[in-house]
Amino acid sequence: MHRILFLIFTLATFVYAQTPTTTAEPSSTTPLRPIDTAFDVQPDSIPGGCSAAQKNDLSAAFDEMILMKNIISVATGDMSNNVEIPSVGWMFNYLFAIPSTQENHDHGDYRDNTQVDNLLKMWHLMDMIGQHSTGLILQDARGTSQKTRIYCNYGWIKRTKYVIDPTTDDYLKPRRLMNGGEHWYDKVTKIAMPKQTRPELRDPSKSICGAENLAVTHTHFNTITFCSLLWERGLRPSLTMYDPPHQLILLDSYQSFSKIFLHEYAHLVGRSYLGPNVPDVQSADRGAESVGFYACNDLAMDGGAQLALENADSYAVLGVALFLKDCDWRDGSCQSGAYWDDMHERGEAR
């Protein structure tokens, strides 16, 4: 067996058995949960903080997101060793332009080194999520060892066009205008950054969440903000809260906190800003994002694997599709395996 294939298979098998763990930190009131290992969920007693109910929802989403991450890791190993089932392989094809074993076989091709390298990049990104989620890498952009902060609205950030004195978190006296116009200032890291994001927000003057974002990750601040719009839409924290789990026809209809958490986590570890001692991983921050199955499919088909590998929502959509394994989602809708087997026999499956 090719050495790199054996490596992915062995490590992916290990990751599949991984479960979230907690660090032994003392608490006199609330017991630690898996989310507390890597994240500092800010309480609602501070601006932008989360209520107890919101933290419960995020905790459930985190647990399911880790399961989705593990499933993706195992699938990359199965793909590398050409043993994945068709419903899994075709999702890699349509979301990441990495041919399924079935497609390779149909065309008399084999899984070449480029395909294996792309699968290894995916596995590595999932591995970095695993390392961060278990507390093995807790560094911000400055190399400081600290947990990533989670907020439940944008109230924690200070908008200012004047220079802030980090010793007082107030305007420097006499007041002096910021170079480059209005900035966002974080009282925790003492960092002020220009009022811009990647991708650019529809209405950045409104808040760091913009007009339409459900969540935003800032690696310079080492934060994930779950925006007000997320809570207003009443999304389910986890996919298992759909009853029955496969009641919806379209894959894009399954919107959950767990999917959004995986999307933001891909940004967090995929921007390679976790600190000087953390190896670079596949970038998951290509700027303009493609969101949802059909947009991610267009990106993969038109732009190829490299662009797809840099798109955070491609991982989130894949995680949902593989988690909801009772359906074959290769065309973005819930079909049975038998349906696609019949299409394949007639030479119509693509």
PDB file of N, CA and C in Angstrom, residues 36-113:
ATOM      1  N   ASP A  36     -15.940  23.870  26.304  1.00  0.00           N
ATOM      2  CA  ASP A  36     -15.128  24.701  27.188  1.00  0.00           C
ATOM      3  C   ASP A  36     -13.642  24.405  27.074  1.00  0.00           C
ATOM      4  N   THR A  37     -13.268  23.277  26.462  1.00  0.00           N
ATOM      5  CA  THR A  37     -11.862  22.927  26.332  1.00  0.00           C
ATOM      6  C   THR A  37     -11.123  23.914  25.444  1.00  0.00           C
ATOM      7  N   ALA A  38     -11.735  24.302  24.346  1.00  0.00           N
ATOM      8  CA  ALA A  38     -11.062  25.155  23.359  1.00  0.00           C
ATOM      9  C   ALA A  38     -11.619  26.561  23.307  1.00  0.00           C
ATOM     10  N   PHE A  39     -12.823  26.757  23.810  1.00  0.00           N
ATOM     11  CA  PHE A  39     -13.500  28.048  23.661  1.00  0.00           C
ATOM     12  C   PHE A  39     -13.871  28.642  25.013  1.00  0.00           C
ATOM     13  N   ASP A  40     -13.792  29.944  25.069  1.00  0.00           N
ATOM     14  CA  ASP A  40     -14.229  30.702  26.236  1.00  0.00           C
ATOM     15  C   ASP A  40     -15.523  31.406  25.842  1.00  0.00           C
ATOM     16  N   VAL A  41     -16.636  30.745  26.118  1.00  0.00           N
ATOM     17  CA  VAL A  41     -17.941  31.314  25.774  1.00  0.00           C
ATOM     18  C   VAL A  41     -18.227  32.446  26.761  1.00  0.00           C
ATOM     19  N   GLN A  42     -18.302  33.658  26.238  1.00  0.00           N
ATOM     20  CA  GLN A  42     -18.434  34.834  27.091  1.00  0.00           C
ATOM     21  C   GLN A  42     -19.819  34.895  27.727  1.00  0.00           C
ATOM     22  N   PRO A  43     -19.901  35.183  29.018  1.00  0.00           N
ATOM     23  CA  PRO A  43     -21.199  35.237  29.696  1.00  0.00           C
ATOM     24  C   PRO A  43     -21.991  36.484  29.307  1.00  0.00           C
ATOM     25  N   ASP A  44     -23.288  36.433  29.520  1.00  0.00           N
ATOM     26  CA  ASP A  44     -24.125  37.573  29.126  1.00  0.00           C
ATOM     27  C   ASP A  44     -23.987  38.759  30.071  1.00  0.00           C
ATOM     28  N   SER A  45     -23.133  38.639  31.068  1.00  0.00           N
ATOM     29  CA  SER A  45     -22.881  39.773  31.967  1.00  0.00           C
ATOM     30  C   SER A  45     -21.949  40.801  31.342  1.00  0.00           C
ATOM     31  N   ILE A  46     -21.353  40.470  30.178  1.00  0.00           N
ATOM     32  CA  ILE A  46     -20.491  41.417  29.480  1.00  0.00           C
ATOM     33  C   ILE A  46     -21.097  41.689  28.102  1.00  0.00           C
ATOM     34  N   PRO A  47     -20.768  42.827  27.495  1.00  0.00           N
ATOM     35  CA  PRO A  47     -21.318  43.124  26.168  1.00  0.00           C
ATOM     36  C   PRO A  47     -20.972  42.035  25.158  1.00  0.00           C
ATOM     37  N   GLY A  48     -21.982  41.599  24.420  1.00  0.00           N
ATOM     38  CA  GLY A  48     -21.778  40.579  23.398  1.00  0.00           C
ATOM     39  C   GLY A  48     -21.806  39.165  23.907  1.00  0.00           C
ATOM     40  N   GLY A  49     -21.979  38.977  25.208  1.00  0.00           N
ATOM     41  CA  GLY A  49     -21.931  37.650  25.799  1.00  0.00           C
ATOM     42  C   GLY A  49     -23.160  36.804  25.499  1.00  0.00           C
ATOM     43  N   CYS A  50     -23.099  35.543  25.913  1.00  0.00           N
ATOM     44  CA  CYS A  50     -24.143  34.556  25.614  1.00  0.00           C
ATOM     45  C   CYS A  50     -24.943  34.218  26.868  1.00  0.00           C
ATOM     46  N   SER A  51     -26.225  34.061  26.696  1.00  0.00           N
ATOM     47  CA  SER A  51     -27.070  33.613  27.799  1.00  0.00           C
ATOM     48  C   SER A  51     -26.826  32.129  28.049  1.00  0.00           C
ATOM     49  N   ALA A  52     -27.331  31.628  29.167  1.00  0.00           N
ATOM     50  CA  ALA A  52     -27.185  30.204  29.477  1.00  0.00           C
ATOM     51  C   ALA A  52     -27.845  29.344  28.403  1.00  0.00           C
ATOM     52  N   ALA A  53     -28.997  29.788  27.913  1.00  0.00           N
ATOM     53  CA  ALA A  53     -29.693  29.028  26.868  1.00  0.00           C
ATOM     54  C   ALA A  53     -28.893  29.025  25.570  1.00  0.00           C
ATOM     55  N   GLN A  54     -28.305  30.163  25.234  1.00  0.00           N
ATOM     56  CA  GLN A  54     -27.488  30.224  24.024  1.00  0.00           C
ATOM     57  C   GLN A  54     -26.256  29.330  24.140  1.00  0.00           C
ATOM     58  N   LYS A  55     -25.628  29.305  25.309  1.00  0.00           N
ATOM     59  CA  LYS A  55     -24.484  28.427  25.478  1.00  0.00           C
ATOM     60  C   LYS A  55     -24.900  26.961  25.374  1.00  0.00           C
ATOM     61  N   ASN A  56     -26.068  26.615  25.886  1.00  0.00           N
ATOM     62  CA  ASN A  56     -26.556  25.241  25.748  1.00  0.00           C
ATOM     63  C   ASN A  56     -26.692  24.859  24.283  1.00  0.00           C
ATOM     64  N   ASP A  57     -27.234  25.778  23.485  1.00  0.00           N
ATOM     65  CA  ASP A  57     -27.386  25.520  22.051  1.00  0.00           C
ATOM     66  C   ASP A  57     -26.018  25.367  21.380  1.00  0.00           C
ATOM     67  N   LEU A  58     -25.081  26.239  21.722  1.00  0.00           N
ATOM     68  CA  LEU A  58     -23.753  26.168  21.120  1.00  0.00           C
ATOM     69  C   LEU A  58     -23.017  24.908  21.556  1.00  0.00           C
ATOM     70  N   SER A  59     -23.247  24.473  22.774  1.00  0.00           N
ATOM     71  CA  SER A  59     -22.612  23.247  23.257  1.00  0.00           C
ATOM     72  C   SER A  59     -23.107  22.035  22.479  1.00  0.00           C
ATOM     73  N   ALA A  60     -24.418  21.967  22.249  1.00  0.00           N
ATOM     74  CA  ALA A  60     -24.972  20.871  21.458  1.00  0.00           C
ATOM     75  C   ALA A  60     -24.453  20.924  20.028  1.00  0.00           C
ATOM     76  N   ALA A  61     -24.344  22.137  19.480  1.00  0.00           N
ATOM     77  CA  ALA A  61     -23.824  22.301  18.116  1.00  0.00           C
ATOM     78  C   ALA A  61     -22.365  21.874  18.034  1.00  0.00           C
ATOM     79  N   PHE A  62     -21.582  22.232  19.030  1.00  0.00           N
ATOM     80  CA  PHE A  62     -20.168  21.855  19.058  1.00  0.00           C
ATOM     81  C   PHE A  62     -20.014  20.342  19.045  1.00  0.00           C
ATOM     82  N   ASP A  63     -20.769  19.655  19.896  1.00  0.00           N
ATOM     83  CA  ASP A  63     -20.662  18.193  19.967  1.00  0.00           C
ATOM     84  C   ASP A  63     -20.977  17.548  18.619  1.00  0.00           C
ATOM     85  N   GLU A  64     -22.042  18.027  17.960  1.00  0.00           N
ATOM     86  CA  GLU A  64     -22.394  17.450  16.655  1.00  0.00           C
ATOM     87  C   GLU A  64     -21.381  17.838  15.591  1.00  0.00           C
ATOM     88  N   MET A  65     -20.864  19.042  15.658  1.00  0.00           N
ATOM     89  CA  MET A  65     -19.858  19.482  14.696  1.00  0.00           C
ATOM     90  C   MET A  65     -18.625  18.593  14.761  1.00  0.00           C
ATOM     91  N   ILE A  66     -18.219  18.187  15.963  1.00  0.00           N
ATOM     92  CA  ILE A  66     -17.068  17.293  16.110  1.00  0.00           C
ATOM     93  C   ILE A  66     -17.362  15.941  15.459  1.00  0.00           C
ATOM     94  N   LEU A  67     -18.579  15.454  15.585  1.00  0.00           N
ATOM     95  CA  LEU A  67     -18.950  14.211  14.909  1.00  0.00           C
ATOM     96  C   LEU A  67     -18.841  14.353  13.398  1.00  0.00           C
ATOM     97  N   MET A  68     -19.307  15.474  12.860  1.00  0.00           N
ATOM     98  CA  MET A  68     -19.211  15.711  11.426  1.00  0.00           C
ATOM     99  C   MET A  68     -17.755  15.787  10.987  1.00  0.00           C
ATOM    100  N   LYS A  69     -16.936  16.455  11.786  1.00  0.00           N
ATOM    101  CA  LYS A  69     -15.503  16.541  11.483  1.00  0.00           C
ATOM    102  C   LYS A  69     -14.883  15.158  11.431  1.00  0.00           C
ATOM    103  N   ASN A  70     -15.234  14.304  12.401  1.00  0.00           N
ATOM    104  CA  ASN A  70     -14.691  12.947  12.432  1.00  0.00           C
ATOM    105  C   ASN A  70     -15.118  12.134  11.217  1.00  0.00           C
ATOM    106  N   ILE A  71     -16.372  12.295  10.810  1.00  0.00           N
ATOM    107  CA  ILE A  71     -16.882  11.561   9.648  1.00  0.00           C
ATOM    108  C   ILE A  71     -16.129  11.972   8.387  1.00  0.00           C
ATOM    109  N   ILE A  72     -15.871  13.268   8.233  1.00  0.00           N
ATOM    110  CA  ILE A  72     -15.108  13.740   7.076  1.00  0.00           C
ATOM    111  C   ILE A  72     -13.706  13.141   7.095  1.00  0.00           C
ATOM    112  N   SER A  73     -13.078  13.094   8.268  1.00  0.00           N
ATOM    113  CA  SER A  73     -11.727  12.550   8.375  1.00  0.00           C
ATOM    114  C   SER A  73     -11.686  11.097   7.926  1.00  0.00           C
ATOM    115  N   VAL A  74     -12.646  10.303   8.390  1.00  0.00           N
ATOM    116  CA  VAL A  74     -12.696   8.892   7.989  1.00  0.00           C
ATOM    117  C   VAL A  74     -12.933   8.772   6.492  1.00  0.00           C
ATOM    118  N   ALA A  75     -13.804   9.626   5.969  1.00  0.00           N
ATOM    119  CA  ALA A  75     -14.128   9.562   4.539  1.00  0.00           C
ATOM    120  C   ALA A  75     -12.915   9.862   3.667  1.00  0.00           C
ATOM    121  N   THR A  76     -12.042  10.773   4.101  1.00  0.00           N
ATOM    122  CA  THR A  76     -10.838  11.054   3.309  1.00  0.00           C
ATOM    123  C   THR A  76      -9.942   9.822   3.234  1.00  0.00           C
ATOM    124  N   GLY A  77      -9.873   9.064   4.334  1.00  0.00           N
ATOM    125  CA  GLY A  77      -9.104   7.821   4.310  1.00  0.00           C
ATOM    126  C   GLY A  77      -9.725   6.784   3.402  1.00  0.00           C
ATOM    127  N   ASP A  78     -11.055   6.649   3.474  1.00  0.00           N
ATOM    128  CA  ASP A  78     -11.744   5.702   2.593  1.00  0.00           C
ATOM    129  C   ASP A  78     -11.553   6.075   1.127  1.00  0.00           C
ATOM    130  N   MET A  79     -11.641   7.371   0.837  1.00  0.00           N
ATOM    131  CA  MET A  79     -11.417   7.822  -0.535  1.00  0.00           C
ATOM    132  C   MET A  79      -9.994   7.505  -0.995  1.00  0.00           C
ATOM    133  N   SER A  80      -9.017   7.759  -0.149  1.00  0.00           N
ATOM    134  CA  SER A  80      -7.625   7.517  -0.513  1.00  0.00           C
ATOM    135  C   SER A  80      -7.364   6.051  -0.810  1.00  0.00           C
ATOM    136  N   ASN A  81      -8.081   5.185  -0.122  1.00  0.00           N
ATOM    137  CA  ASN A  81      -7.899   3.749  -0.303  1.00  0.00           C
ATOM    138  C   ASN A  81      -8.943   3.125  -1.228  1.00  0.00           C
ATOM    139  N   ASN A  82      -9.754   4.002  -1.870  1.00  0.00           N
ATOM    140  CA  ASN A  82     -10.720   3.557  -2.880  1.00  0.00           C
ATOM    141  C   ASN A  82     -11.743   2.564  -2.324  1.00  0.00           C
ATOM    142  N   VAL A  83     -12.173   2.784  -1.091  1.00  0.00           N
ATOM    143  CA  VAL A  83     -13.145   1.864  -0.487  1.00  0.00           C
ATOM    144  C   VAL A  83     -14.407   2.602  -0.045  1.00  0.00           C
ATOM    145  N   GLU A  84     -14.567   3.861  -0.433  1.00  0.00           N
ATOM    146  CA  GLU A  84     -15.753   4.611  -0.012  1.00  0.00           C
ATOM    147  C   GLU A  84     -16.979   4.131  -0.773  1.00  0.00           C
ATOM    148  N   ILE A  85     -18.152   4.291  -0.163  1.00  0.00           N
ATOM    149  CA  ILE A  85     -19.388   3.971  -0.868  1.00  0.00           C
ATOM    150  C   ILE A  85     -19.692   5.101  -1.849  1.00  0.00           C
ATOM    151  N   PRO A  86     -20.440   4.812  -2.923  1.00  0.00           N
ATOM    152  CA  PRO A  86     -20.672   5.836  -3.954  1.00  0.00           C
ATOM    153  C   PRO A  86     -21.277   7.130  -3.431  1.00  0.00           C
ATOM    154  N   SER A  87     -22.200   7.050  -2.482  1.00  0.00           N
ATOM    155  CA  SER A  87     -22.845   8.274  -1.997  1.00  0.00           C
ATOM    156  C   SER A  87     -21.838   9.212  -1.332  1.00  0.00           C
ATOM    157  N   VAL A  88     -20.785   8.652  -0.754  1.00  0.00           N
ATOM    158  CA  VAL A  88     -19.727   9.465  -0.154  1.00  0.00           C
ATOM    159  C   VAL A  88     -18.800  10.003  -1.237  1.00  0.00           C
ATOM    160  N   GLY A  89     -18.366   9.119  -2.115  1.00  0.00           N
ATOM    161  CA  GLY A  89     -17.409   9.517  -3.141  1.00  0.00           C
ATOM    162  C   GLY A  89     -17.912  10.618  -4.051  1.00  0.00           C
ATOM    163  N   TRP A  90     -19.177  10.543  -4.423  1.00  0.00           N
ATOM    164  CA  TRP A  90     -19.699  11.553  -5.342  1.00  0.00           C
ATOM    165  C   TRP A  90     -19.845  12.916  -4.682  1.00  0.00           C
ATOM    166  N   MET A  91     -20.002  12.955  -3.341  1.00  0.00           N
ATOM    167  CA  MET A  91     -20.039  14.250  -2.663  1.00  0.00           C
ATOM    168  C   MET A  91     -18.675  14.933  -2.735  1.00  0.00           C
ATOM    169  N   PHE A  92     -17.599  14.152  -2.616  1.00  0.00           N
ATOM    170  CA  PHE A  92     -16.261  14.726  -2.784  1.00  0.00           C
ATOM    171  C   PHE A  92     -16.085  15.236  -4.218  1.00  0.00           C
ATOM    172  N   ASN A  93     -16.668  14.509  -5.154  1.00  0.00           N
ATOM    173  CA  ASN A  93     -16.587  14.924  -6.557  1.00  0.00           C
ATOM    174  C   ASN A  93     -17.281  16.264  -6.760  1.00  0.00           C
ATOM    175  N   TYR A  94     -18.512  16.366  -6.316  1.00  0.00           N
ATOM    176  CA  TYR A  94     -19.313  17.546  -6.617  1.00  0.00           C
ATOM    177  C   TYR A  94     -18.976  18.755  -5.754  1.00  0.00           C
ATOM    178  N   LEU A  95     -18.381  18.529  -4.578  1.00  0.00           N
ATOM    179  CA  LEU A  95     -18.043  19.654  -3.708  1.00  0.00           C
ATOM    180  C   LEU A  95     -16.573  20.054  -3.777  1.00  0.00           C
ATOM    181  N   PHE A  96     -15.696  19.102  -4.144  1.00  0.00           N
ATOM    182  CA  PHE A  96     -14.262  19.384  -4.134  1.00  0.00           C
ATOM    183  C   PHE A  96     -13.546  18.986  -5.424  1.00  0.00           C
ATOM    184  N   ALA A  97     -14.287  18.547  -6.433  1.00  0.00           N
ATOM    185  CA  ALA A  97     -13.694  18.135  -7.707  1.00  0.00           C
ATOM    186  C   ALA A  97     -12.629  17.057  -7.513  1.00  0.00           C
ATOM    187  N   ILE A  98     -12.842  16.195  -6.523  1.00  0.00           N
ATOM    188  CA  ILE A  98     -11.988  15.023  -6.307  1.00  0.00           C
ATOM    189  C   ILE A  98     -12.804  13.808  -6.743  1.00  0.00           C
ATOM    190  N   PRO A  99     -12.428  13.143  -7.856  1.00  0.00           N
ATOM    191  CA  PRO A  99     -13.261  12.074  -8.401  1.00  0.00           C
ATOM    192  C   PRO A  99     -13.508  10.940  -7.413  1.00  0.00           C
ATOM    193  N   SER A 100     -14.715  10.403  -7.450  1.00  0.00           N
ATOM    194  CA  SER A 100     -15.031   9.226  -6.648  1.00  0.00           C
ATOM    195  C   SER A 100     -14.333   8.011  -7.237  1.00  0.00           C
ATOM    196  N   THR A 101     -14.205   6.978  -6.441  1.00  0.00           N
ATOM    197  CA  THR A 101     -13.625   5.725  -6.944  1.00  0.00           C
ATOM    198  C   THR A 101     -14.467   5.181  -8.086  1.00  0.00           C
ATOM    199  N   GLN A 102     -15.786   5.318  -7.966  1.00  0.00           N
ATOM    200  CA  GLN A 102     -16.658   4.823  -9.016  1.00  0.00           C
ATOM    201  C   GLN A 102     -16.419   5.563 -10.326  1.00  0.00           C
ATOM    202  N   GLU A 103     -16.271   6.878 -10.263  1.00  0.00           N
ATOM    203  CA  GLU A 103     -16.022   7.626 -11.491  1.00  0.00           C
ATOM    204  C   GLU A 103     -14.657   7.266 -12.085  1.00  0.00           C
ATOM    205  N   ASN A 104     -13.640   7.171 -11.238  1.00  0.00           N
ATOM    206  CA  ASN A 104     -12.325   6.763 -11.736  1.00  0.00           C
ATOM    207  C   ASN A 104     -12.405   5.408 -12.435  1.00  0.00           C
ATOM    208  N   HIS A 105     -13.130   4.490 -11.822  1.00  0.00           N
ATOM    209  CA  HIS A 105     -13.266   3.148 -12.396  1.00  0.00           C
ATOM    210  C   HIS A 105     -13.998   3.201 -13.727  1.00  0.00           C
ATOM    211  N   ASP A 106     -15.056   3.991 -13.783  1.00  0.00           N
ATOM    212  CA  ASP A 106     -15.842   4.090 -15.021  1.00  0.00           C
ATOM    213  C   ASP A 106     -15.005   4.611 -16.181  1.00  0.00           C
ATOM    214  N   HIS A 107     -14.013   5.456 -15.887  1.00  0.00           N
ATOM    215  CA  HIS A 107     -13.189   6.038 -16.944  1.00  0.00           C
ATOM    216  C   HIS A 107     -11.842   5.344 -17.090  1.00  0.00           C
ATOM    217  N   GLY A 108     -11.670   4.231 -16.375  1.00  0.00           N
ATOM    218  CA  GLY A 108     -10.410   3.517 -16.464  1.00  0.00           C
ATOM    219  C   GLY A 108      -9.244   4.258 -15.845  1.00  0.00           C
ATOM    220  N   ASP A 109      -9.547   5.172 -14.907  1.00  0.00           N
ATOM    221  CA  ASP A 109      -8.501   5.955 -14.262  1.00  0.00           C
ATOM    222  C   ASP A 109      -8.183   5.382 -12.881  1.00  0.00           C
ATOM    223  N   TYR A 110      -7.160   5.913 -12.261  1.00  0.00           N
ATOM    224  CA  TYR A 110      -6.777   5.540 -10.903  1.00  0.00           C
ATOM    225  C   TYR A 110      -6.641   6.812 -10.075  1.00  0.00           C
ATOM    226  N   ARG A 111      -6.589   6.639  -8.763  1.00  0.00           N
ATOM    227  CA  ARG A 111      -6.453   7.808  -7.902  1.00  0.00           C
ATOM    228  C   ARG A 111      -5.000   8.244  -7.895  1.00  0.00           C
ATOM    229  N   ASP A 112      -4.732   9.378  -8.544  1.00  0.00           N
ATOM    230  CA  ASP A 112      -3.346   9.813  -8.690  1.00  0.00           C
ATOM    231  C   ASP A 112      -2.881  10.590  -7.465  1.00  0.00           C
ATOM    232  N   ASN A 113      -1.617  10.979  -7.482  1.00  0.00           N
ATOM    233  CA  ASN A 113      -1.025  11.654  -6.326  1.00  0.00           C
ATOM    234  C   ASN A 113      -1.665  12.998  -6.043  1.00  0.00           C
TER     235      ASN A 113
END
